[in-house]
């Protein structure tokens, strides 16, 4: 994927811990494969550093025993002998300074034999607690000082885990940073070198198939799984001090998450890619203790405590599942689950992107709802699956799920670890850091996992047990990630009453009905209730399912279980006041603990007053500014909420369901929601006015411009591209560039005047908004083309009546 720099440069690789498992299982086979492929530099040698008393020959014999397990049948003895001839041994103690000085002399003698100063690559294939000692001795011995002029270098390779928590990781990074520059440090997470993970970037950014919709707007949920058939085996002493979350969750799983959610890098340069990975990991929400208790699950397989090196009273998890979320506009409303464990019956390693159910859906009545998945799979096969729905052959309208499949290679087609370490070693020599982790990534990953491990250590989440070689534990953890919604989980049922069935209220009812809510609907004119009850639900063809009409407020309240959620969507002012506080209003039928949401465009000071009055009666009140017009109400609006934060948090599922992905938020105490919406509408006045004036200038110019064409170009990638420009393009298509039949006089509601009034109260100059308001008032007597443009926009997004009066 990434072009390597010239790697044919004299290099000496020094391995600390040269007689350990890492060299035998990963480094040695990888080097042998590179040797056979003639990918190593022509002048390349390996020096093993260990406390064992070995000669060069006995060291090579030891390596030969390790290598034999990896050798293909076609390898001949002479080839192995030539390969092992690159290896030599230097005896030394990790904590003995003089042994490092001795190593430095040995390396100089070797360079003298070749008549060249080789670049040095130091691999710390040792337990992390030895890092500090080795690093300090490397620096003080002069071993890391590069030679060979401007092209010379020395580099250090460290393996995960990078610390045990944020504190130890920072300590290690400070040490690394004090002795080496960042470009000298290569932090290995071998998962980044896996072919399928590298393919994620190409799949996303090398094609134009999905990236434009690769966001929370289309992706409802992301699942990342590393489920293993193997157990802890002979790693008991190491694993018991780490656990599944630290072993693979803090690194592998989060790196997989970074690749699948990062923004488009400006290039495929190492710095560009690593920066984007770091940015997305920094956006991870660190969970609170309450979040950990609610959104995590952990377990240990039976028999784990009998493994050598494992404590008899061990509380270490061998399986976990946790939710995560990202604080970015692209992914804020997407639920993420991370899951991994050992002895689970089969090995499954994959990323699943669950796409949102289309609304409305062209689904056959009574058939499963259509939803698509994109699966990036590492095991058992390396492949990418895209699921979609198609019609079955025949007379009936029936659908079935189909797949588009890209198979990289079948199971067993590559040797575990060897391929990854080949890439990593070559990139270390070439100076390419793309597949290596930078310090900001390490910090961000620990910031997410530390609260979880801390809560687990304090037993806030019980440690379950499970039978090995079974996936039954996964059924017990199914509640994690099952309920979509961020923040505190709502304990309230998905049931709501909606008062006011105009264009906005009726569409909110339809929207929530389609999201699985039971909706009770009331309107003063019963015709609108009947019409809504008679509607067929779009995705199953069943008439009225999910919406029940109520023809009196008493009936309305009786159909809702306590605590009731009442959504009021009435015109601002008297209508809301009467509905709440008249003797015949809804308040007479509400009880303590019920929740009232005013979702109309009320004046924010009225909302402050109403919240106080309702609080005295024990009724909870929220003010919600809703933007997006009837289309937004039907398919997902933007919602700005004010009131008590705890009440807001308890309704997360409601906000998520009624809004576009990521399109809702808590604004502050009572009145804040309507205040923010009021200013939004004031800004809208100014923006629409500017568009109207600009298009009148265009229309009257000498160029005889095609305004539809201008609007189309304006709406494609320009600085002023917006939904308003898109709506104007549609209006010009419908009414022609003269906007025939559209009134040049612009109606206005209270929000613009309220914004101007509030700005004056706060001694803020709002000249543009004020002038836009004055224009609307004056347009009653002085219609213009600017007024036609503004009116046409109001028709497009709000469904307002804007026809010229006859």
Short mmCIF file of C-alpha atoms in Angstrom, two decimals, residues 162-459:
data_model
loop_
_atom_site.label_atom_id
_atom_site.label_comp_id
_atom_site.label_asym_id
_atom_site.label_seq_id
_atom_site.Cartn_x
_atom_site.Cartn_y
_atom_site.Cartn_z
CA UNK A 162 3.01 0.13 25.95
CA UNK A 163 2.67 0.37 29.70
CA UNK A 164 -0.04 -1.07 31.91
CA UNK A 165 -2.12 2.09 32.13
CA UNK A 166 -1.94 5.78 31.21
CA UNK A 167 0.53 6.56 33.99
CA UNK A 168 3.05 3.85 33.09
CA UNK A 169 2.58 4.51 29.36
CA UNK A 170 3.34 8.19 29.87
CA UNK A 171 6.40 7.34 31.92
CA UNK A 172 7.65 5.08 29.11
CA UNK A 173 6.92 7.72 26.49
CA UNK A 174 8.71 10.41 28.46
CA UNK A 175 11.72 8.14 28.69
CA UNK A 176 11.61 7.30 24.98
CA UNK A 177 11.16 10.97 24.14
CA UNK A 178 14.11 12.04 26.28
CA UNK A 179 16.46 9.57 24.57
CA UNK A 180 15.10 9.37 21.01
CA UNK A 181 13.21 11.48 18.51
CA UNK A 182 9.72 10.34 17.53
CA UNK A 183 10.95 9.39 14.06
CA UNK A 184 13.36 6.90 15.70
CA UNK A 185 10.67 5.13 17.73
CA UNK A 186 8.77 2.17 16.23
CA UNK A 187 5.93 0.93 18.46
CA UNK A 188 4.71 -2.43 17.17
CA UNK A 189 1.06 -3.46 17.07
CA UNK A 190 1.27 -6.23 14.51
CA UNK A 191 -2.47 -5.98 13.71
CA UNK A 192 -1.80 -2.82 11.74
CA UNK A 193 0.29 -4.90 9.33
CA UNK A 194 -2.52 -7.34 8.55
CA UNK A 195 -3.52 -7.30 4.90
CA UNK A 196 -7.25 -6.92 5.53
CA UNK A 197 -6.75 -3.99 7.90
CA UNK A 198 -4.54 -2.23 5.38
CA UNK A 199 -7.27 -2.96 2.84
CA UNK A 200 -9.75 -0.92 4.90
CA UNK A 201 -8.02 2.30 3.88
CA UNK A 202 -7.93 1.31 0.21
CA UNK A 203 -11.54 0.06 0.32
CA UNK A 204 -12.66 3.37 1.81
CA UNK A 205 -10.41 5.99 0.27
CA UNK A 206 -9.33 4.29 -2.94
CA UNK A 207 -12.93 3.92 -4.14
CA UNK A 208 -15.99 6.12 -4.39
CA UNK A 209 -18.48 3.40 -3.50
CA UNK A 210 -19.25 4.08 0.15
CA UNK A 211 -17.09 6.86 1.61
CA UNK A 212 -19.63 9.65 1.00
CA UNK A 213 -22.10 7.79 3.23
CA UNK A 214 -19.50 6.26 5.56
CA UNK A 215 -20.76 7.99 8.70
CA UNK A 216 -23.33 7.83 11.45
CA UNK A 217 -25.89 9.16 9.01
CA UNK A 218 -25.87 5.75 7.32
CA UNK A 219 -24.10 3.50 9.86
CA UNK A 220 -26.17 2.75 12.95
CA UNK A 221 -23.76 0.41 14.72
CA UNK A 222 -20.19 -0.87 14.43
CA UNK A 223 -19.18 -4.23 15.93
CA UNK A 224 -15.51 -5.18 16.25
CA UNK A 225 -14.77 -8.76 17.33
CA UNK A 226 -11.62 -10.74 18.03
CA UNK A 227 -12.94 -14.12 19.17
CA UNK A 228 -10.32 -16.83 19.62
CA UNK A 229 -10.51 -20.59 19.76
CA UNK A 230 -7.20 -20.87 21.61
CA UNK A 231 -6.74 -20.23 25.30
CA UNK A 232 -4.01 -18.67 27.40
CA UNK A 233 -1.91 -21.85 27.09
CA UNK A 234 1.66 -21.23 28.35
CA UNK A 235 1.26 -17.46 28.75
CA UNK A 236 -0.28 -17.66 32.20
CA UNK A 237 2.31 -15.60 34.09
CA UNK A 238 2.12 -12.77 31.55
CA UNK A 239 -1.60 -12.91 30.81
CA UNK A 240 -2.78 -12.93 34.42
CA UNK A 241 -1.29 -9.49 34.97
CA UNK A 242 -2.84 -8.12 31.80
CA UNK A 243 -6.22 -9.65 30.91
CA UNK A 244 -8.16 -9.61 27.65
CA UNK A 245 -8.92 -5.88 27.62
CA UNK A 246 -5.30 -4.81 28.01
CA UNK A 247 -4.01 -7.66 25.83
CA UNK A 248 -6.11 -6.94 22.72
CA UNK A 249 -8.80 -4.36 23.53
CA UNK A 250 -6.59 -1.39 24.35
CA UNK A 251 -4.53 -1.90 21.20
CA UNK A 252 -5.77 -4.24 18.44
CA UNK A 253 -9.48 -3.46 18.73
CA UNK A 254 -9.00 0.28 19.06
CA UNK A 255 -6.61 0.37 16.13
CA UNK A 256 -9.20 -1.48 14.06
CA UNK A 257 -11.76 1.10 15.17
CA UNK A 258 -9.41 3.92 14.17
CA UNK A 259 -8.97 2.55 10.65
CA UNK A 260 -12.67 2.12 10.06
CA UNK A 261 -13.69 5.57 11.42
CA UNK A 262 -10.75 7.91 10.73
CA UNK A 263 -11.14 10.88 8.40
CA UNK A 264 -9.65 10.92 4.92
CA UNK A 265 -5.89 11.62 5.17
CA UNK A 266 -4.52 14.32 2.88
CA UNK A 267 -2.17 11.70 1.43
CA UNK A 268 -0.98 8.15 2.02
CA UNK A 269 2.06 9.57 3.77
CA UNK A 270 2.87 7.99 7.14
CA UNK A 271 2.43 11.23 9.09
CA UNK A 272 -0.92 11.96 7.44
CA UNK A 273 -2.33 8.50 8.20
CA UNK A 274 -1.00 8.37 11.76
CA UNK A 275 -2.37 11.85 12.48
CA UNK A 276 -5.86 10.84 11.37
CA UNK A 277 -5.70 7.65 13.44
CA UNK A 278 -4.64 9.69 16.47
CA UNK A 279 -7.39 12.28 15.91
CA UNK A 280 -10.20 9.73 15.90
CA UNK A 281 -8.83 7.89 18.95
CA UNK A 282 -8.63 11.19 20.84
CA UNK A 283 -12.37 11.59 20.27
CA UNK A 284 -13.22 8.43 22.24
CA UNK A 285 -15.45 9.25 25.22
CA UNK A 286 -13.75 8.05 28.44
CA UNK A 287 -16.57 6.18 30.21
CA UNK A 288 -17.73 7.20 33.68
CA UNK A 289 -18.03 4.61 36.47
CA UNK A 290 -21.78 4.47 35.81
CA UNK A 291 -21.11 3.94 32.11
CA UNK A 292 -18.73 1.07 32.86
CA UNK A 293 -21.29 -0.61 35.10
CA UNK A 294 -23.94 -0.28 32.40
CA UNK A 295 -22.01 -0.84 29.17
CA UNK A 296 -19.34 -3.46 29.94
CA UNK A 297 -19.29 -7.22 30.59
CA UNK A 298 -16.40 -9.46 31.63
CA UNK A 299 -15.90 -13.17 32.24
CA UNK A 300 -13.27 -15.85 32.83
CA UNK A 301 -13.33 -19.34 31.38
CA UNK A 302 -13.46 -22.31 33.75
CA UNK A 303 -10.08 -23.94 34.26
CA UNK A 304 -8.14 -20.73 33.67
CA UNK A 305 -6.93 -20.64 37.28
CA UNK A 306 -5.24 -24.03 36.89
CA UNK A 307 -2.85 -22.69 34.22
CA UNK A 308 0.76 -22.37 35.29
CA UNK A 309 1.56 -18.84 36.41
CA UNK A 310 -2.07 -17.88 37.09
CA UNK A 311 -3.04 -16.90 40.63
CA UNK A 312 -5.46 -19.25 42.37
CA UNK A 313 -7.65 -16.25 43.25
CA UNK A 314 -7.33 -14.57 39.86
CA UNK A 315 -9.97 -11.99 38.87
CA UNK A 316 -8.52 -11.59 35.37
CA UNK A 317 -11.00 -11.55 32.50
CA UNK A 318 -10.47 -13.82 29.49
CA UNK A 319 -13.56 -12.41 27.74
CA UNK A 320 -15.03 -8.92 27.60
CA UNK A 321 -17.52 -6.80 25.72
CA UNK A 322 -17.86 -3.05 25.96
CA UNK A 323 -19.64 -0.20 24.28
CA UNK A 324 -17.76 2.83 22.98
CA UNK A 325 -18.63 6.07 21.26
CA UNK A 326 -16.81 8.78 19.39
CA UNK A 327 -17.31 12.51 19.95
CA UNK A 328 -17.17 13.60 16.32
CA UNK A 329 -19.93 14.96 14.05
CA UNK A 330 -19.46 11.98 11.74
CA UNK A 331 -19.85 9.24 14.37
CA UNK A 332 -21.54 10.79 17.42
CA UNK A 333 -24.79 8.89 16.94
CA UNK A 334 -23.25 5.52 16.05
CA UNK A 335 -23.09 2.80 18.68
CA UNK A 336 -19.79 0.87 18.81
CA UNK A 337 -19.12 -2.45 20.53
CA UNK A 338 -15.72 -4.04 21.14
CA UNK A 339 -15.60 -7.75 21.98
CA UNK A 340 -12.84 -10.28 22.49
CA UNK A 341 -12.16 -13.49 24.34
CA UNK A 342 -10.42 -16.84 24.45
CA UNK A 343 -11.71 -20.45 24.28
CA UNK A 344 -14.89 -19.38 22.47
CA UNK A 345 -15.30 -22.40 20.21
CA UNK A 346 -14.22 -20.78 16.97
CA UNK A 347 -12.01 -17.98 15.74
CA UNK A 348 -13.95 -15.02 14.37
CA UNK A 349 -12.14 -11.74 13.71
CA UNK A 350 -14.18 -9.12 11.93
CA UNK A 351 -15.60 -5.61 11.76
CA UNK A 352 -19.32 -5.28 10.99
CA UNK A 353 -20.89 -2.00 9.95
CA UNK A 354 -24.68 -2.18 10.39
CA UNK A 355 -26.32 0.31 8.06
CA UNK A 356 -29.48 2.06 9.11
CA UNK A 357 -32.88 0.76 8.05
CA UNK A 358 -34.05 2.80 5.03
CA UNK A 359 -37.04 5.02 5.79
CA UNK A 360 -39.48 4.68 4.25
CA UNK A 361 -38.56 1.14 3.30
CA UNK A 362 -39.72 -0.65 0.15
CA UNK A 363 -40.20 -3.79 2.24
CA UNK A 364 -42.86 -6.40 1.44
CA UNK A 365 -45.70 -6.39 4.02
CA UNK A 366 -44.85 -8.67 6.92
CA UNK A 367 -41.33 -9.35 5.62
CA UNK A 368 -38.08 -8.61 7.47
CA UNK A 369 -37.04 -4.98 7.43
CA UNK A 370 -34.24 -4.27 5.01
CA UNK A 371 -30.88 -3.36 6.48
CA UNK A 372 -27.45 -3.73 4.93
CA UNK A 373 -24.13 -4.78 6.44
CA UNK A 374 -20.53 -4.28 5.40
CA UNK A 375 -18.25 -6.93 6.93
CA UNK A 376 -14.45 -6.75 6.93
CA UNK A 377 -13.32 -10.23 8.02
CA UNK A 378 -9.83 -11.39 9.05
CA UNK A 379 -10.80 -14.93 10.13
CA UNK A 380 -11.80 -17.58 9.26
CA UNK A 381 -11.39 -16.11 5.75
CA UNK A 382 -9.90 -12.81 4.68
CA UNK A 383 -12.73 -11.11 2.85
CA UNK A 384 -15.11 -8.18 2.59
CA UNK A 385 -18.85 -8.88 2.39
CA UNK A 386 -21.49 -6.33 1.42
CA UNK A 387 -25.06 -7.52 1.98
CA UNK A 388 -28.01 -6.16 0.04
CA UNK A 389 -31.61 -7.10 -0.71
CA UNK A 390 -33.01 -8.26 -4.03
CA UNK A 391 -36.35 -9.51 -5.30
CA UNK A 392 -36.80 -13.24 -5.52
CA UNK A 393 -37.65 -14.58 -8.97
CA UNK A 394 -41.36 -15.19 -9.37
CA UNK A 395 -44.78 -13.52 -9.33
CA UNK A 396 -44.84 -12.62 -5.64
CA UNK A 397 -43.18 -9.50 -4.26
CA UNK A 398 -40.70 -11.26 -1.98
CA UNK A 399 -37.16 -10.22 -1.16
CA UNK A 400 -34.04 -12.07 -0.06
CA UNK A 401 -30.63 -11.11 1.22
CA UNK A 402 -27.71 -11.34 -1.21
CA UNK A 403 -23.97 -10.64 -0.94
CA UNK A 404 -21.20 -8.98 -2.86
CA UNK A 405 -17.98 -10.69 -1.82
CA UNK A 406 -14.32 -9.85 -2.15
CA UNK A 407 -12.17 -12.79 -1.07
CA UNK A 408 -8.55 -11.89 -0.48
CA UNK A 409 -7.59 -15.49 0.25
CA UNK A 410 -8.93 -18.59 1.98
CA UNK A 411 -8.22 -19.66 5.54
CA UNK A 412 -4.68 -20.93 6.05
CA UNK A 413 -3.34 -19.15 2.98
CA UNK A 414 -0.84 -17.20 5.05
CA UNK A 415 1.25 -17.96 8.10
CA UNK A 416 0.09 -16.23 11.28
CA UNK A 417 2.42 -13.40 12.35
CA UNK A 418 5.09 -14.11 9.72
CA UNK A 419 3.61 -11.91 7.00
CA UNK A 420 2.89 -9.08 9.42
CA UNK A 421 6.40 -9.10 10.87
CA UNK A 422 7.91 -9.18 7.38
CA UNK A 423 6.18 -5.88 6.61
CA UNK A 424 7.06 -4.37 9.96
CA UNK A 425 10.75 -5.27 9.79
CA UNK A 426 11.08 -3.98 6.22
CA UNK A 427 9.37 -0.74 7.18
CA UNK A 428 11.68 -0.31 10.17
CA UNK A 429 14.67 -0.59 7.84
CA UNK A 430 13.07 1.71 5.24
CA UNK A 431 12.00 4.31 7.78
CA UNK A 432 8.27 4.03 7.07
CA UNK A 433 6.23 4.53 10.27
CA UNK A 434 2.76 4.12 8.76
CA UNK A 435 2.12 0.76 10.46
CA UNK A 436 3.51 1.86 13.82
CA UNK A 437 1.73 3.63 16.66
CA UNK A 438 2.58 7.17 17.67
CA UNK A 439 2.53 8.50 21.21
CA UNK A 440 -0.80 10.38 20.88
CA UNK A 441 -2.52 7.14 19.92
CA UNK A 442 -1.15 5.35 22.98
CA UNK A 443 -2.35 8.13 25.30
CA UNK A 444 -5.83 8.17 23.75
CA UNK A 445 -6.25 4.38 23.96
CA UNK A 446 -5.32 4.28 27.65
CA UNK A 447 -7.63 7.23 28.37
CA UNK A 448 -10.51 5.06 27.16
CA UNK A 449 -9.53 1.76 28.80
CA UNK A 450 -8.25 3.00 32.18
CA UNK A 451 -11.71 3.82 33.60
CA UNK A 452 -12.91 0.34 32.63
CA UNK A 453 -10.03 -1.55 34.23
CA UNK A 454 -10.27 0.66 37.33
CA UNK A 455 -13.99 -0.08 37.72
CA UNK A 456 -13.38 -3.79 37.19
CA UNK A 457 -10.63 -3.85 39.80
CA UNK A 458 -13.16 -2.36 42.23
CA UNK A 459 -15.63 -5.09 41.20
#
